[in-house]
């Protein structure tokens, strides 16, 4: 065992050796020890690598991990903006992941990209609700639209776009569109006029310009969300029931809450049917006619659309 003086001498010797090592390190400038040079080489390597063609799966992995595994080690991450901007044109989930990279550059590295929400608006189309990777797409969309500081005209444009897409979307997509409209209306009380306005009950009389790529010029704030009223009469019971959330007073932030979008993104026909089968039925509807129905959508509109290609069975008394 060392005595007290022995411990002091050992500590003094170790300290002297450490000081000598630091002095030698300060005089020797090895290239491998230069962190700034390594970061510059890392950036140049990645920029050269991203000019090469990639398979789709590798390209998507780069878009997914670039903001977490590449940007922090680059001296100037803004140099990736050209790569992300070009990737937006791929559309779909790749375009949304590219916008996620732009979003990180805007929020953490002071990149100016005024057309961010214009490009995001252009990515929304009917194919989004049928894509296999729609969960990642709509989760990122929710992140981008989370801020309550968005201008009213911009929030109204996305509300109207989602409402119009809900008409042609499958039931799971219609539920998702209703959830987005609910959350955006709750975040932006100024868009509440779209709920109560009576004009534009059809695509012909609606002032909304659906083909306008610029959300500032689509006149969404002058329109109404009459499409959500159509959702209340949707053929799928769960869609019509879910659309009732828009009838609440969304300005009352105490009695209302945002709908968690992540729980709805993976919904499909199978999950909706399973949920319906598990539901407890308190009352069963009575048959409205003896012998039951003999056809689906048996009306004048169906007959006009299908012409003479369908012959309905005669009703029995």
Short mmCIF file of C-alpha atoms in Angstrom, two decimals:
data_model
loop_
_atom_site.label_atom_id
_atom_site.label_comp_id
_atom_site.label_asym_id
_atom_site.label_seq_id
_atom_site.Cartn_x
_atom_site.Cartn_y
_atom_site.Cartn_z
CA UNK A 1 0.00 0.00 0.00
CA UNK A 2 1.17 3.49 -0.83
CA UNK A 3 1.62 6.03 1.87
CA UNK A 4 0.16 9.50 1.62
CA UNK A 5 3.46 10.90 0.30
CA UNK A 6 3.73 8.03 -2.19
CA UNK A 7 0.26 8.76 -3.56
CA UNK A 8 1.14 12.42 -3.94
CA UNK A 9 4.33 11.56 -5.85
CA UNK A 10 2.39 9.15 -8.13
CA UNK A 11 -0.27 11.76 -8.89
CA UNK A 12 2.39 14.38 -9.56
CA UNK A 13 4.26 12.03 -11.93
CA UNK A 14 1.03 11.14 -13.82
CA UNK A 15 0.11 14.80 -14.13
CA UNK A 16 3.57 15.67 -15.45
CA UNK A 17 3.37 12.87 -18.03
CA UNK A 18 -0.11 14.00 -19.15
CA UNK A 19 1.09 17.58 -19.53
CA UNK A 20 4.02 16.38 -21.61
CA UNK A 21 1.69 14.36 -23.87
CA UNK A 22 -0.59 17.37 -24.38
CA UNK A 23 2.42 19.52 -25.22
CA UNK A 24 3.62 17.03 -27.84
CA UNK A 25 0.09 16.76 -29.30
CA UNK A 26 -0.12 20.54 -29.65
CA UNK A 27 3.11 20.64 -31.67
CA UNK A 28 2.31 17.65 -33.91
CA UNK A 29 -0.50 18.32 -36.44
CA UNK A 30 -1.28 14.88 -37.82
CA UNK A 31 -3.83 14.82 -40.64
CA UNK A 32 -5.78 12.00 -39.03
CA UNK A 33 -6.18 14.08 -35.84
CA UNK A 34 -7.51 17.16 -37.66
CA UNK A 35 -11.29 17.02 -37.04
CA UNK A 36 -12.06 19.95 -39.32
CA UNK A 37 -10.26 18.29 -42.23
CA UNK A 38 -12.09 15.01 -41.63
CA UNK A 39 -15.45 16.77 -41.69
CA UNK A 40 -14.59 18.53 -44.93
CA UNK A 41 -13.51 15.25 -46.53
CA UNK A 42 -16.69 13.58 -45.25
CA UNK A 43 -18.79 16.29 -46.88
CA UNK A 44 -16.94 16.14 -50.20
CA UNK A 45 -17.25 12.35 -50.25
CA UNK A 46 -21.00 12.42 -49.69
CA UNK A 47 -21.60 15.14 -52.27
CA UNK A 48 -19.66 13.10 -54.84
CA UNK A 49 -21.52 9.93 -53.86
CA UNK A 50 -24.96 11.54 -54.23
CA UNK A 51 -24.23 12.38 -57.88
CA UNK A 52 -24.19 8.66 -58.71
CA UNK A 53 -27.38 6.74 -59.61
CA UNK A 54 -28.89 4.53 -56.88
CA UNK A 55 -31.51 1.78 -56.79
CA UNK A 56 -34.82 2.96 -55.40
CA UNK A 57 -34.43 1.17 -52.08
CA UNK A 58 -30.96 2.62 -51.44
CA UNK A 59 -32.15 6.07 -52.51
CA UNK A 60 -34.97 5.93 -49.98
CA UNK A 61 -32.65 4.79 -47.19
CA UNK A 62 -30.44 7.81 -47.87
CA UNK A 63 -33.44 10.13 -47.67
CA UNK A 64 -34.58 8.50 -44.43
CA UNK A 65 -31.23 8.71 -42.61
CA UNK A 66 -29.56 11.77 -44.12
CA UNK A 67 -30.80 14.26 -41.52
CA UNK A 68 -29.67 12.06 -38.61
CA UNK A 69 -26.51 10.32 -39.85
CA UNK A 70 -25.04 12.67 -42.47
CA UNK A 71 -25.95 16.28 -41.66
CA UNK A 72 -24.49 16.38 -38.11
CA UNK A 73 -21.01 15.46 -39.43
CA UNK A 74 -20.88 17.99 -42.27
CA UNK A 75 -19.38 21.47 -41.81
CA UNK A 76 -22.00 22.93 -44.17
CA UNK A 77 -25.17 20.75 -44.32
CA UNK A 78 -26.90 23.34 -46.54
CA UNK A 79 -24.91 21.90 -49.48
CA UNK A 80 -27.39 18.99 -49.44
CA UNK A 81 -30.24 21.29 -50.42
CA UNK A 82 -29.75 20.67 -54.16
CA UNK A 83 -30.00 16.91 -53.63
CA UNK A 84 -33.20 17.24 -51.58
CA UNK A 85 -34.74 19.72 -54.01
CA UNK A 86 -34.15 17.38 -56.94
CA UNK A 87 -35.55 14.45 -54.95
CA UNK A 88 -38.89 16.20 -54.40
CA UNK A 89 -39.71 15.62 -58.07
CA UNK A 90 -39.78 11.84 -57.41
CA UNK A 91 -43.11 12.39 -55.66
CA UNK A 92 -44.83 10.10 -53.18
CA UNK A 93 -42.98 9.09 -50.05
CA UNK A 94 -39.60 9.94 -51.62
CA UNK A 95 -40.77 13.50 -52.24
CA UNK A 96 -42.07 13.77 -48.68
CA UNK A 97 -38.77 12.44 -47.26
CA UNK A 98 -36.90 14.98 -49.38
CA UNK A 99 -39.11 17.72 -47.94
CA UNK A 100 -38.26 16.37 -44.49
CA UNK A 101 -34.58 16.98 -45.27
CA UNK A 102 -35.40 20.51 -46.46
CA UNK A 103 -37.44 21.02 -43.29
CA UNK A 104 -34.44 20.11 -41.11
CA UNK A 105 -32.22 22.49 -43.06
CA UNK A 106 -34.78 25.27 -42.63
CA UNK A 107 -35.31 24.78 -38.91
CA UNK A 108 -31.75 23.96 -37.81
CA UNK A 109 -29.40 25.42 -40.44
CA UNK A 110 -31.16 28.64 -41.53
CA UNK A 111 -31.93 27.52 -45.08
CA UNK A 112 -34.41 29.76 -46.89
CA UNK A 113 -36.85 27.82 -49.05
CA UNK A 114 -39.98 29.96 -49.63
CA UNK A 115 -41.70 27.35 -51.81
CA UNK A 116 -41.68 24.63 -49.16
CA UNK A 117 -45.46 24.55 -48.63
CA UNK A 118 -46.10 25.00 -52.35
CA UNK A 119 -44.18 21.80 -53.03
CA UNK A 120 -45.91 20.05 -50.13
CA UNK A 121 -49.30 21.10 -51.51
CA UNK A 122 -48.37 19.67 -54.90
CA UNK A 123 -47.52 16.26 -53.41
CA UNK A 124 -51.08 15.74 -52.16
CA UNK A 125 -53.13 13.77 -54.66
CA UNK A 126 -55.51 10.81 -54.69
CA UNK A 127 -52.69 8.26 -55.01
CA UNK A 128 -51.45 9.13 -51.49
CA UNK A 129 -54.39 7.28 -49.91
CA UNK A 130 -53.71 4.09 -51.85
CA UNK A 131 -49.93 3.89 -51.50
CA UNK A 132 -48.45 1.03 -49.50
CA UNK A 133 -46.18 3.43 -47.59
CA UNK A 134 -48.88 6.00 -46.79
CA UNK A 135 -48.16 5.86 -43.05
CA UNK A 136 -44.75 7.51 -43.39
CA UNK A 137 -46.17 10.01 -45.89
CA UNK A 138 -49.00 11.22 -43.67
CA UNK A 139 -46.96 11.19 -40.46
CA UNK A 140 -44.52 13.62 -42.08
CA UNK A 141 -47.42 15.69 -43.39
CA UNK A 142 -48.71 15.99 -39.84
CA UNK A 143 -45.27 17.20 -38.68
CA UNK A 144 -45.10 19.86 -41.39
CA UNK A 145 -48.61 21.18 -40.62
CA UNK A 146 -48.22 21.07 -36.84
CA UNK A 147 -47.34 24.72 -36.37
CA UNK A 148 -50.28 26.98 -35.40
CA UNK A 149 -48.33 29.91 -36.92
CA UNK A 150 -49.24 28.95 -40.50
CA UNK A 151 -51.16 31.68 -42.38
CA UNK A 152 -54.91 31.18 -42.55
CA UNK A 153 -54.93 31.00 -46.36
CA UNK A 154 -52.34 28.18 -46.28
CA UNK A 155 -54.18 26.15 -43.65
CA UNK A 156 -57.43 26.66 -45.59
CA UNK A 157 -55.77 25.40 -48.78
CA UNK A 158 -54.74 22.13 -47.12
CA UNK A 159 -58.14 21.73 -45.46
CA UNK A 160 -59.90 22.16 -48.78
CA UNK A 161 -57.44 19.90 -50.62
CA UNK A 162 -57.97 17.10 -48.10
CA UNK A 163 -61.74 17.60 -48.22
CA UNK A 164 -61.82 17.33 -52.01
CA UNK A 165 -59.57 14.26 -52.01
CA UNK A 166 -61.80 12.57 -49.41
CA UNK A 167 -64.60 12.28 -51.98
CA UNK A 168 -62.58 9.92 -54.19
CA UNK A 169 -60.58 8.23 -51.43
CA UNK A 170 -61.26 4.74 -50.06
CA UNK A 171 -63.03 4.61 -46.66
CA UNK A 172 -59.77 4.48 -44.68
CA UNK A 173 -58.46 7.46 -46.64
CA UNK A 174 -61.69 9.38 -46.09
CA UNK A 175 -61.37 8.86 -42.32
CA UNK A 176 -57.79 10.11 -42.49
CA UNK A 177 -58.83 13.20 -44.46
CA UNK A 178 -61.55 13.99 -41.91
CA UNK A 179 -58.97 13.70 -39.10
CA UNK A 180 -56.63 16.15 -40.84
CA UNK A 181 -59.43 18.63 -41.46
CA UNK A 182 -60.46 18.38 -37.80
CA UNK A 183 -56.94 19.03 -36.52
CA UNK A 184 -56.28 21.92 -38.89
CA UNK A 185 -59.60 23.59 -38.08
CA UNK A 186 -58.83 23.28 -34.39
CA UNK A 187 -55.33 24.76 -34.79
CA UNK A 188 -56.53 27.64 -36.98
CA UNK A 189 -59.79 29.18 -35.72
CA UNK A 190 -59.71 31.67 -38.61
CA UNK A 191 -60.63 28.85 -40.98
CA UNK A 192 -63.89 28.19 -39.13
CA UNK A 193 -65.77 30.23 -41.73
CA UNK A 194 -65.32 27.32 -44.13
CA UNK A 195 -67.53 25.18 -41.89
CA UNK A 196 -70.44 27.62 -41.64
CA UNK A 197 -70.37 29.14 -45.13
CA UNK A 198 -73.25 28.05 -47.36
CA UNK A 199 -71.85 28.85 -50.82
CA UNK A 200 -70.42 26.25 -53.17
CA UNK A 201 -72.44 23.10 -52.58
CA UNK A 202 -71.06 21.48 -55.73
CA UNK A 203 -67.89 21.51 -57.80
CA UNK A 204 -69.54 23.86 -60.33
CA UNK A 205 -70.48 26.60 -57.84
CA UNK A 206 -67.47 26.16 -55.58
CA UNK A 207 -64.99 29.08 -55.90
CA UNK A 208 -62.12 26.75 -55.00
CA UNK A 209 -59.70 26.26 -57.93
CA UNK A 210 -58.69 22.61 -57.60
CA UNK A 211 -56.13 22.71 -60.43
CA UNK A 212 -54.22 25.71 -59.05
CA UNK A 213 -50.76 24.58 -57.83
CA UNK A 214 -50.24 27.72 -55.75
CA UNK A 215 -52.14 27.48 -52.43
CA UNK A 216 -52.19 31.29 -52.20
CA UNK A 217 -54.28 31.50 -55.39
CA UNK A 218 -56.64 28.53 -55.02
CA UNK A 219 -59.28 30.65 -53.20
CA UNK A 220 -59.79 28.03 -50.52
CA UNK A 221 -60.61 30.59 -47.83
CA UNK A 222 -63.53 31.81 -49.96
CA UNK A 223 -64.95 28.29 -50.20
CA UNK A 224 -66.65 25.90 -47.79
CA UNK A 225 -66.00 22.29 -46.84
CA UNK A 226 -69.25 20.96 -48.26
CA UNK A 227 -67.36 17.73 -48.96
CA UNK A 228 -67.40 16.97 -45.23
CA UNK A 229 -71.19 17.19 -45.31
CA UNK A 230 -71.08 14.57 -48.06
CA UNK A 231 -68.90 12.44 -45.76
CA UNK A 232 -71.75 12.40 -43.23
CA UNK A 233 -73.76 10.52 -45.89
CA UNK A 234 -70.92 8.20 -46.89
CA UNK A 235 -71.86 4.63 -47.83
CA UNK A 236 -69.42 3.29 -45.22
CA UNK A 237 -70.92 3.59 -41.75
CA UNK A 238 -67.63 4.26 -39.98
CA UNK A 239 -66.82 7.19 -42.27
CA UNK A 240 -70.21 8.82 -41.76
CA UNK A 241 -69.98 8.28 -38.00
CA UNK A 242 -66.42 9.63 -37.79
CA UNK A 243 -67.32 12.78 -39.72
CA UNK A 244 -69.53 13.84 -36.80
CA UNK A 245 -66.40 15.17 -35.04
CA UNK A 246 -66.54 18.24 -37.31
CA UNK A 247 -69.89 19.25 -35.83
CA UNK A 248 -68.29 20.04 -32.47
CA UNK A 249 -67.24 23.53 -31.46
CA UNK A 250 -63.54 23.28 -32.35
CA UNK A 251 -62.83 26.70 -30.86
CA UNK A 252 -63.39 25.19 -27.42
CA UNK A 253 -59.93 23.76 -26.78
CA UNK A 254 -60.95 22.39 -23.40
CA UNK A 255 -63.70 20.07 -24.62
CA UNK A 256 -61.94 19.08 -27.84
CA UNK A 257 -58.61 17.41 -28.54
CA UNK A 258 -56.57 16.67 -31.63
CA UNK A 259 -57.08 13.31 -33.27
CA UNK A 260 -53.89 11.18 -33.21
CA UNK A 261 -53.14 10.69 -36.89
CA UNK A 262 -50.65 7.84 -36.33
CA UNK A 263 -53.45 5.55 -35.17
CA UNK A 264 -55.38 6.07 -38.42
CA UNK A 265 -52.58 6.00 -41.01
CA UNK A 266 -52.45 2.20 -41.26
CA UNK A 267 -56.22 1.69 -41.49
CA UNK A 268 -57.51 -0.28 -44.49
CA UNK A 269 -60.57 -2.26 -45.54
CA UNK A 270 -59.52 -5.23 -43.40
CA UNK A 271 -59.02 -3.19 -40.22
CA UNK A 272 -62.29 -1.31 -40.70
CA UNK A 273 -64.23 -4.55 -41.21
CA UNK A 274 -62.56 -6.16 -38.17
CA UNK A 275 -63.44 -3.16 -36.03
CA UNK A 276 -67.01 -3.28 -37.24
CA UNK A 277 -67.32 -7.00 -36.48
CA UNK A 278 -65.93 -6.53 -32.96
CA UNK A 279 -68.37 -3.73 -32.16
CA UNK A 280 -71.26 -4.60 -29.86
CA UNK A 281 -74.63 -4.07 -31.53
CA UNK A 282 -77.25 -2.68 -29.17
CA UNK A 283 -80.10 -2.50 -31.67
CA UNK A 284 -80.54 -4.39 -34.93
CA UNK A 285 -82.26 -2.68 -37.88
CA UNK A 286 -85.51 -4.20 -39.07
CA UNK A 287 -85.93 -5.36 -42.66
CA UNK A 288 -87.65 -2.63 -44.64
CA UNK A 289 -89.26 -5.02 -47.09
CA UNK A 290 -90.40 -8.60 -47.10
CA UNK A 291 -87.77 -10.88 -48.59
CA UNK A 292 -84.97 -8.33 -48.21
CA UNK A 293 -83.20 -6.30 -50.89
CA UNK A 294 -82.55 -7.78 -54.28
CA UNK A 295 -79.87 -5.35 -55.48
CA UNK A 296 -77.31 -2.76 -54.36
CA UNK A 297 -77.75 0.88 -55.44
CA UNK A 298 -80.98 0.07 -57.21
CA UNK A 299 -82.04 3.50 -58.36
CA UNK A 300 -82.41 5.64 -61.47
CA UNK A 301 -78.83 6.93 -61.33
CA UNK A 302 -77.38 3.41 -61.32
CA UNK A 303 -79.64 2.38 -64.18
CA UNK A 304 -78.52 5.40 -66.18
CA UNK A 305 -74.83 4.70 -65.55
CA UNK A 306 -74.98 0.97 -66.28
CA UNK A 307 -77.55 1.13 -69.04
CA UNK A 308 -78.93 -2.22 -70.14
CA UNK A 309 -75.96 -4.22 -68.89
CA UNK A 310 -77.73 -5.06 -65.60
CA UNK A 311 -81.07 -6.80 -65.19
CA UNK A 312 -82.45 -6.66 -61.66
CA UNK A 313 -84.36 -9.60 -60.32
CA UNK A 314 -88.08 -9.00 -59.97
CA UNK A 315 -89.24 -8.22 -56.45
CA UNK A 316 -91.37 -10.80 -54.71
CA UNK A 317 -94.49 -9.78 -52.89
#
